[in-house]
Amino acid sequence: MKAVVYEKPYSVAVRDVDDPRIEHPNDVIVRVTSSAICGSDLHMYEGRTAAEPGIVFGHENLGVIEETGSGVVSLSKGDRVVMPFNVACGFCKNCLAGDTGFCLTVNPGFAGGAYGYVAMGPYKGGQADRLRVPFADFNCLKLPQGDELETDFILLADIFPTGYHGCELAQVSPGESVAVYGAGPVGLMAAYSALLRGAATVFVVDRVPERLEKAREIGAVPIDFSKGDPVPQIMDRTGGEGTDKGIDAVGYQAQAHDASHEEPASVLNSLVDTVRPTGRLGVPGLYVPSDPGGPDEHAKRGQLLVSIGRMFEKGQRMGTGQCNVKRYNRQLRDLIIAGRARPSFVVSHELPLDQAPQAYEKFDKRVEGYTKVVLHPALAA
């Protein structure tokens, strides 16, 4: 089958790889109809992880079941399903607690597994014609048959639940003010989720005009950090008090306010300054224990200079960690079906699999309005 394979930093290729097969009675094989490129894929694409050549990318996957293992009981050939990016067993201590992003079974020696991602287990990604899904009864979420709402449903694999998770970590409540740093796909989903949860005012910080415009379109207040430090900009709009809650949707490749260089802790420190005393911070933005491209020796070891004293002084609380997708995906699916949520507003491009190399390059450079790319393996080039 065809698949998107990592070659070296800033280079992926569409190559022939072995077809997946049933390896365990609880497996299914899914014919992929949509697989999205994620901002976290760019960390590997840029060589900012320990990813080795040969990894098949793709952890945001949707498709139709073609084959089921003998132990699968709730799924059938022909079912349309979307899979959380988390591979989880469903029966370990963490899965039973709902912390499926930290499964203790699927990736021995590490809490958590995922498709097509470095250090997250042996699971090939779904930017390919087909995908093997382990523990399928637990990991597959059924969708309505057909192809309607495809670009909404594909976002249930990661960014819609992850944005919502940021709000959950920050405990966003009705009537509150929220500052979201980053207007990439996850940041926009966090802002959208905050509005769905009833936030009164949502500020979204970025410097890319297309992204800030999308924030404006959903009812958020765009803050352009290229025009100055975002903290005083938000303070001026909140009577000097700051926001009730804050969300970091950027992660460890955060940039200085003048965008001249990376400052990995800049968003975390800006959030500490932006959020009012006793407020809460949600951090779904990715941070890693090792960054080969870090700007200094501490950053390369995942050690950042965060204003913990200021955070302590303000009595703030912080929630971190990757999203436990299954905690949210069923409810978010039903919001889409009911017409209450249309997260596909972030999707800028739908392309055939063969155009993945060009899509990665343009998405990485933030050019031509590339905000979110969905690859369709069956789409003709």
Short mmCIF file of C-alpha atoms in Angstrom, two decimals:
data_model
loop_
_atom_site.label_atom_id
_atom_site.label_comp_id
_atom_site.label_asym_id
_atom_site.label_seq_id
_atom_site.Cartn_x
_atom_site.Cartn_y
_atom_site.Cartn_z
CA MET A 1 0.00 0.00 0.00
CA LYS A 2 0.97 3.67 -0.24
CA ALA A 3 2.01 5.52 2.91
CA VAL A 4 3.69 8.77 4.01
CA VAL A 5 7.15 7.84 5.27
CA TYR A 6 9.62 10.03 7.17
CA GLU A 7 13.00 10.18 5.41
CA LYS A 8 15.01 12.88 7.16
CA PRO A 9 14.42 16.36 8.59
CA TYR A 10 12.14 18.35 6.28
CA SER A 11 11.59 15.36 4.00
CA VAL A 12 8.75 12.87 3.76
CA ALA A 13 7.85 10.68 0.78
CA VAL A 14 4.90 8.58 -0.35
CA ARG A 15 6.24 5.04 -0.64
CA ASP A 16 5.08 1.45 -0.98
CA VAL A 17 5.03 -0.31 2.40
CA ASP A 18 3.69 -3.66 3.57
CA ASP A 19 -0.05 -3.96 3.96
CA PRO A 20 -1.23 -4.22 7.56
CA ARG A 21 -2.61 -7.53 8.72
CA ILE A 22 -4.59 -8.89 11.63
CA GLU A 23 -2.01 -9.66 14.35
CA HIS A 24 -4.37 -10.28 17.29
CA PRO A 25 -8.01 -11.38 17.55
CA ASN A 26 -8.98 -7.89 18.78
CA ASP A 27 -7.54 -6.11 15.70
CA VAL A 28 -9.39 -4.59 12.77
CA ILE A 29 -8.06 -3.32 9.46
CA VAL A 30 -9.45 0.06 8.42
CA ARG A 31 -9.46 1.45 4.88
CA VAL A 32 -8.45 5.03 5.53
CA THR A 33 -10.68 7.69 3.97
CA SER A 34 -9.20 10.67 5.84
CA SER A 35 -5.96 11.24 7.73
CA ALA A 36 -4.98 14.70 8.92
CA ILE A 37 -1.56 16.28 9.27
CA CYS A 38 -1.05 17.50 12.82
CA GLY A 39 1.16 20.23 14.17
CA SER A 40 2.85 17.61 16.33
CA ASP A 41 3.80 15.74 13.13
CA LEU A 42 5.85 18.81 12.28
CA HIS A 43 8.04 18.27 15.34
CA MET A 44 9.18 14.99 13.78
CA TYR A 45 9.23 16.44 10.27
CA GLU A 46 11.62 19.19 11.42
CA GLY A 47 13.95 16.73 13.14
CA ARG A 48 13.02 18.02 16.59
CA THR A 49 12.50 14.52 18.01
CA ALA A 50 14.35 11.20 18.05
CA ALA A 51 12.28 9.92 15.11
CA GLU A 52 14.17 7.53 12.84
CA PRO A 53 13.72 7.31 9.06
CA GLY A 54 11.02 4.87 8.04
CA ILE A 55 8.25 5.90 10.42
CA VAL A 56 4.84 5.93 8.73
CA PHE A 57 3.22 9.17 9.90
CA GLY A 58 -0.42 9.79 10.78
CA HIS A 59 -2.21 9.68 14.13
CA GLU A 60 -5.50 11.37 13.10
CA ASN A 61 -7.39 8.68 11.21
CA LEU A 62 -10.89 7.91 9.98
CA GLY A 63 -12.09 5.18 7.66
CA VAL A 64 -14.18 2.08 6.99
CA ILE A 65 -13.52 -1.33 8.51
CA GLU A 66 -12.43 -3.89 5.91
CA GLU A 67 -11.51 -6.84 8.12
CA THR A 68 -12.10 -7.84 11.75
CA GLY A 69 -10.24 -10.21 14.05
CA SER A 70 -12.05 -13.20 15.51
CA GLY A 71 -12.26 -11.56 18.95
CA VAL A 72 -13.93 -8.34 17.85
CA VAL A 73 -17.53 -8.22 19.11
CA SER A 74 -18.95 -4.70 18.62
CA LEU A 75 -17.69 -3.85 15.15
CA SER A 76 -18.39 -5.19 11.68
CA LYS A 77 -16.99 -4.93 8.20
CA GLY A 78 -18.32 -1.72 6.63
CA ASP A 79 -18.55 0.28 9.84
CA ARG A 80 -17.32 3.85 9.54
CA VAL A 81 -15.06 4.67 12.46
CA VAL A 82 -12.68 7.31 13.80
CA MET A 83 -9.80 6.37 16.09
CA PRO A 84 -8.33 8.40 18.94
CA PHE A 85 -4.68 9.16 18.35
CA ASN A 86 -4.12 7.38 21.67
CA VAL A 87 -3.74 3.62 21.31
CA ALA A 88 -5.17 2.20 24.53
CA CYS A 89 -6.07 -1.19 25.96
CA GLY A 90 -9.18 -0.27 27.93
CA PHE A 91 -8.38 -2.44 30.95
CA CYS A 92 -5.22 -1.13 32.66
CA LYS A 93 -5.37 1.07 35.77
CA ASN A 94 -5.10 4.30 33.80
CA CYS A 95 -7.59 3.33 31.09
CA LEU A 96 -10.14 2.31 33.73
CA ALA A 97 -9.69 5.75 35.28
CA GLY A 98 -10.33 7.39 31.90
CA ASP A 99 -6.68 8.34 31.39
CA THR A 100 -6.41 6.58 28.03
CA GLY A 101 -3.58 8.84 26.89
CA PHE A 102 -1.42 7.14 29.50
CA CYS A 103 -2.24 3.47 28.87
CA LEU A 104 0.14 1.13 30.68
CA THR A 105 -0.30 -1.83 28.31
CA VAL A 106 0.23 -0.82 24.70
CA ASN A 107 3.77 0.56 24.94
CA PRO A 108 5.74 -1.33 27.62
CA GLY A 109 8.00 0.88 29.70
CA PHE A 110 6.11 4.05 28.76
CA ALA A 111 2.73 5.47 29.76
CA GLY A 112 0.89 5.98 26.47
CA GLY A 113 0.85 4.84 22.86
CA ALA A 114 -0.07 6.41 19.53
CA TYR A 115 -0.14 5.72 15.81
CA GLY A 116 2.83 6.84 13.77
CA TYR A 117 4.69 8.75 16.46
CA VAL A 118 8.19 8.47 17.87
CA ALA A 119 8.52 6.60 21.19
CA MET A 120 4.79 5.86 21.24
CA GLY A 121 4.95 2.18 20.37
CA PRO A 122 5.17 -0.01 17.25
CA TYR A 123 1.96 1.27 15.66
CA LYS A 124 2.20 2.47 12.08
CA GLY A 125 0.43 5.69 11.19
CA GLY A 126 -2.64 6.15 9.07
CA GLN A 127 -1.38 8.54 6.41
CA ALA A 128 -1.72 5.47 4.26
CA ASP A 129 -4.26 3.37 2.40
CA ARG A 130 -4.94 1.13 5.42
CA LEU A 131 -4.39 0.99 9.16
CA ARG A 132 -4.28 -1.77 11.76
CA VAL A 133 -6.23 -0.81 14.88
CA PRO A 134 -5.46 -2.87 18.01
CA PHE A 135 -7.97 -3.33 20.85
CA ALA A 136 -10.48 -2.24 18.26
CA ASP A 137 -13.67 -2.62 20.31
CA PHE A 138 -12.26 -0.02 22.69
CA ASN A 139 -10.44 2.25 20.23
CA CYS A 140 -12.93 2.62 17.39
CA LEU A 141 -15.71 5.19 17.65
CA LYS A 142 -18.59 4.45 15.30
CA LEU A 143 -19.84 7.20 13.01
CA PRO A 144 -22.93 7.55 10.81
CA GLN A 145 -22.57 5.70 7.54
CA GLY A 146 -21.70 7.57 4.36
CA ASP A 147 -19.29 10.43 3.90
CA GLU A 148 -21.15 13.38 5.37
CA LEU A 149 -19.35 15.62 7.86
CA GLU A 150 -16.06 13.86 7.05
CA THR A 151 -13.89 16.89 7.82
CA ASP A 152 -15.73 17.43 11.10
CA PHE A 153 -15.48 13.82 12.22
CA ILE A 154 -11.77 13.46 11.36
CA LEU A 155 -11.02 16.16 13.93
CA LEU A 156 -12.37 13.83 16.65
CA ALA A 157 -9.14 11.84 16.35
CA ASP A 158 -7.10 14.56 18.02
CA ILE A 159 -7.44 18.31 17.75
CA PHE A 160 -11.09 18.83 18.71
CA PRO A 161 -10.80 16.67 21.85
CA THR A 162 -7.34 18.11 22.55
CA GLY A 163 -8.64 21.68 22.38
CA TYR A 164 -11.51 20.66 24.64
CA HIS A 165 -9.00 18.95 26.94
CA GLY A 166 -7.15 22.26 27.29
CA CYS A 167 -10.40 23.79 28.57
CA GLU A 168 -10.92 20.87 30.91
CA LEU A 169 -7.40 21.20 32.31
CA ALA A 170 -8.07 24.90 32.89
CA GLN A 171 -11.60 24.16 34.16
CA VAL A 172 -13.19 26.76 31.89
CA SER A 173 -16.68 27.61 33.13
CA PRO A 174 -19.58 29.69 31.78
CA GLY A 175 -19.09 33.44 31.97
CA GLU A 176 -15.31 33.34 32.37
CA SER A 177 -12.58 35.04 30.39
CA VAL A 178 -9.94 32.84 28.74
CA ALA A 179 -6.60 33.53 27.05
CA VAL A 180 -5.53 30.97 24.46
CA TYR A 181 -1.95 31.23 23.30
CA GLY A 182 -1.57 29.85 19.78
CA ALA A 183 -4.08 29.99 16.92
CA GLY A 184 -2.96 26.84 15.19
CA PRO A 185 -5.51 24.03 14.89
CA VAL A 186 -5.37 23.06 18.57
CA GLY A 187 -5.48 26.69 19.71
CA LEU A 188 -8.50 27.39 17.53
CA MET A 189 -10.17 24.25 18.84
CA ALA A 190 -9.41 25.34 22.42
CA ALA A 191 -10.97 28.75 21.75
CA TYR A 192 -13.96 27.13 20.05
CA SER A 193 -14.37 24.70 22.94
CA ALA A 194 -14.17 27.53 25.47
CA LEU A 195 -17.01 29.26 23.65
CA LEU A 196 -18.99 26.00 23.54
CA ARG A 197 -18.51 25.76 27.31
CA GLY A 198 -19.96 29.25 27.75
CA ALA A 199 -16.90 31.44 28.19
CA ALA A 200 -17.82 35.11 28.00
CA THR A 201 -14.61 36.36 26.39
CA VAL A 202 -11.86 34.38 24.67
CA PHE A 203 -8.59 36.02 23.61
CA VAL A 204 -6.47 34.19 21.03
CA VAL A 205 -2.79 35.10 20.67
CA ASP A 206 -0.85 34.52 17.44
CA ARG A 207 0.89 36.46 14.68
CA VAL A 208 -0.36 34.69 11.52
CA PRO A 209 -3.11 36.84 9.95
CA GLU A 210 -5.16 33.93 8.56
CA ARG A 211 -5.22 32.24 11.95
CA LEU A 212 -6.18 35.41 13.79
CA GLU A 213 -8.97 35.99 11.30
CA LYS A 214 -10.35 32.49 11.94
CA ALA A 215 -10.32 33.29 15.66
CA ARG A 216 -12.30 36.45 14.96
CA GLU A 217 -14.80 34.52 12.83
CA ILE A 218 -15.76 32.20 15.69
CA GLY A 219 -16.26 35.10 18.10
CA ALA A 220 -12.89 35.26 19.83
CA VAL A 221 -10.77 38.38 20.28
CA PRO A 222 -7.54 38.14 18.22
CA ILE A 223 -4.32 39.38 19.82
CA ASP A 224 -1.43 39.91 17.39
CA PHE A 225 1.82 39.45 19.31
CA SER A 226 3.84 40.85 16.40
CA LYS A 227 2.39 44.23 17.42
CA GLY A 228 3.66 44.01 20.97
CA ASP A 229 3.77 41.94 24.13
CA PRO A 230 0.40 40.14 24.35
CA VAL A 231 0.23 40.37 28.16
CA PRO A 232 -0.39 44.14 28.37
CA GLN A 233 -2.69 43.90 25.33
CA ILE A 234 -4.91 41.48 27.27
CA MET A 235 -4.51 43.34 30.54
CA ASP A 236 -5.77 46.51 28.87
CA ARG A 237 -8.89 44.62 27.76
CA THR A 238 -9.59 43.11 31.19
CA GLY A 239 -9.31 46.23 33.31
CA GLY A 240 -5.85 45.24 34.47
CA GLU A 241 -7.10 42.11 36.19
CA GLY A 242 -6.12 39.45 33.67
CA THR A 243 -8.17 36.49 32.52
CA ASP A 244 -9.79 33.84 34.68
CA LYS A 245 -8.18 30.99 32.76
CA GLY A 246 -5.36 30.43 30.26
CA ILE A 247 -4.46 27.74 27.74
CA ASP A 248 -1.07 26.98 26.17
CA ALA A 249 -1.70 25.54 22.71
CA VAL A 250 1.84 26.21 21.47
CA GLY A 251 4.28 24.01 23.38
CA TYR A 252 8.04 23.85 23.37
CA GLN A 253 8.65 25.61 20.06
CA ALA A 254 7.25 28.89 21.35
CA GLN A 255 8.77 32.06 19.92
CA ALA A 256 9.87 35.35 21.39
CA HIS A 257 7.45 38.24 20.97
CA ASP A 258 9.43 39.62 18.04
CA ALA A 259 9.43 36.15 16.41
CA SER A 260 13.20 36.40 15.94
CA HIS A 261 14.07 33.25 17.88
CA GLU A 262 12.62 30.46 19.98
CA GLU A 263 11.97 30.92 23.69
CA PRO A 264 10.56 27.57 24.82
CA ALA A 265 9.12 28.89 28.10
CA SER A 266 7.75 32.16 26.73
CA VAL A 267 4.13 31.04 26.47
CA LEU A 268 4.13 29.45 29.92
CA ASN A 269 5.55 32.63 31.43
CA SER A 270 3.14 34.83 29.49
CA LEU A 271 0.25 32.73 30.79
CA VAL A 272 1.44 33.14 34.37
CA ASP A 273 1.42 36.91 33.82
CA THR A 274 -1.87 36.92 31.88
CA VAL A 275 -4.04 34.86 34.22
CA ARG A 276 -5.32 36.49 37.40
CA PRO A 277 -4.35 35.33 40.90
CA THR A 278 -5.91 31.93 41.75
CA GLY A 279 -6.68 31.34 38.07
CA ARG A 280 -5.99 28.04 36.36
CA LEU A 281 -3.71 27.17 33.41
CA GLY A 282 -4.33 24.31 30.97
CA VAL A 283 -1.33 23.08 28.98
CA PRO A 284 -2.20 20.69 26.14
CA GLY A 285 0.66 22.17 24.06
CA LEU A 286 3.39 19.59 23.56
CA TYR A 287 6.51 19.58 25.74
CA VAL A 288 9.16 16.89 25.42
CA PRO A 289 11.94 15.53 27.67
CA SER A 290 14.43 15.74 24.80
CA ASP A 291 14.66 18.30 21.98
CA PRO A 292 17.68 17.92 19.67
CA GLY A 293 17.00 21.36 18.20
CA GLY A 294 16.56 23.22 21.46
CA PRO A 295 18.06 26.73 21.59
CA ASP A 296 20.23 25.95 24.63
CA GLU A 297 21.53 22.96 26.57
CA HIS A 298 18.73 23.08 29.12
CA ALA A 299 16.04 23.21 26.44
CA LYS A 300 17.64 20.24 24.70
CA ARG A 301 16.99 18.27 27.90
CA GLY A 302 13.44 19.56 28.27
CA GLN A 303 14.38 21.85 31.17
CA LEU A 304 12.79 25.27 30.85
CA LEU A 305 13.11 28.43 32.92
CA VAL A 306 9.51 28.89 34.10
CA SER A 307 8.48 31.60 36.55
CA ILE A 308 7.38 29.16 39.23
CA GLY A 309 7.89 31.77 41.95
CA ARG A 310 5.46 34.13 40.25
CA MET A 311 3.01 31.29 39.70
CA PHE A 312 3.21 30.32 43.38
CA GLU A 313 2.81 33.95 44.45
CA LYS A 314 -0.38 34.21 42.39
CA GLY A 315 -1.77 30.92 43.73
CA GLN A 316 -2.33 29.57 40.24
CA ARG A 317 -2.86 25.92 39.34
CA MET A 318 -1.72 24.15 36.20
CA GLY A 319 -2.97 21.03 34.42
CA THR A 320 -0.78 19.36 31.80
CA GLY A 321 -0.55 16.31 29.58
CA GLN A 322 -1.74 14.90 26.30
CA CYS A 323 -5.44 14.47 25.73
CA ASN A 324 -7.35 11.37 26.81
CA VAL A 325 -9.40 11.42 23.61
CA LYS A 326 -11.94 8.79 24.63
CA ARG A 327 -12.98 10.92 27.59
CA TYR A 328 -14.49 13.43 25.15
CA ASN A 329 -14.87 12.03 21.62
CA ARG A 330 -18.30 10.44 21.99
CA GLN A 331 -19.91 13.61 23.35
CA LEU A 332 -18.15 15.81 20.78
CA ARG A 333 -19.28 13.44 18.01
CA ASP A 334 -22.86 13.87 19.17
CA LEU A 335 -22.50 17.66 19.18
CA ILE A 336 -21.42 17.42 15.53
CA ILE A 337 -24.32 15.12 14.64
CA ALA A 338 -26.75 17.48 16.36
CA GLY A 339 -25.37 20.45 14.44
CA ARG A 340 -24.14 22.13 17.62
CA ALA A 341 -20.46 21.97 16.61
CA ARG A 342 -18.73 22.39 13.25
CA PRO A 343 -14.99 22.16 13.99
CA SER A 344 -14.14 21.78 10.30
CA PHE A 345 -13.81 25.55 10.01
CA VAL A 346 -10.09 25.00 10.71
CA VAL A 347 -9.61 22.73 7.66
CA SER A 348 -7.93 24.71 4.91
CA HIS A 349 -6.92 21.99 2.44
CA GLU A 350 -8.14 18.53 1.40
CA LEU A 351 -5.56 16.74 -0.73
CA PRO A 352 -4.71 13.32 -2.14
CA LEU A 353 -2.09 11.27 -0.33
CA ASP A 354 0.42 11.82 -3.14
CA GLN A 355 0.56 15.53 -2.31
CA ALA A 356 1.62 14.94 1.29
CA PRO A 357 5.26 16.04 0.78
CA GLN A 358 4.19 19.44 -0.59
CA ALA A 359 1.53 19.75 2.10
CA TYR A 360 4.06 19.14 4.87
CA GLU A 361 6.38 21.77 3.45
CA LYS A 362 3.67 24.41 3.13
CA PHE A 363 2.05 23.64 6.48
CA ASP A 364 5.45 23.84 8.17
CA LYS A 365 6.09 27.26 6.60
CA ARG A 366 2.55 28.50 7.33
CA VAL A 367 2.11 29.60 3.72
CA GLU A 368 -0.87 29.93 1.37
CA GLY A 369 -3.37 29.79 4.23
CA TYR A 370 -2.34 26.31 5.37
CA THR A 371 -3.97 25.86 8.78
CA LYS A 372 -5.13 22.21 8.71
CA VAL A 373 -4.61 19.61 6.00
CA VAL A 374 -6.70 16.48 5.53
CA LEU A 375 -5.31 13.77 3.26
CA HIS A 376 -7.70 11.47 1.38
CA PRO A 377 -5.93 8.32 0.09
CA ALA A 378 -8.69 7.58 -2.43
CA LEU A 379 -8.70 11.10 -3.88
CA ALA A 380 -7.15 11.28 -7.34
CA ALA A 381 -4.09 13.48 -7.64
#
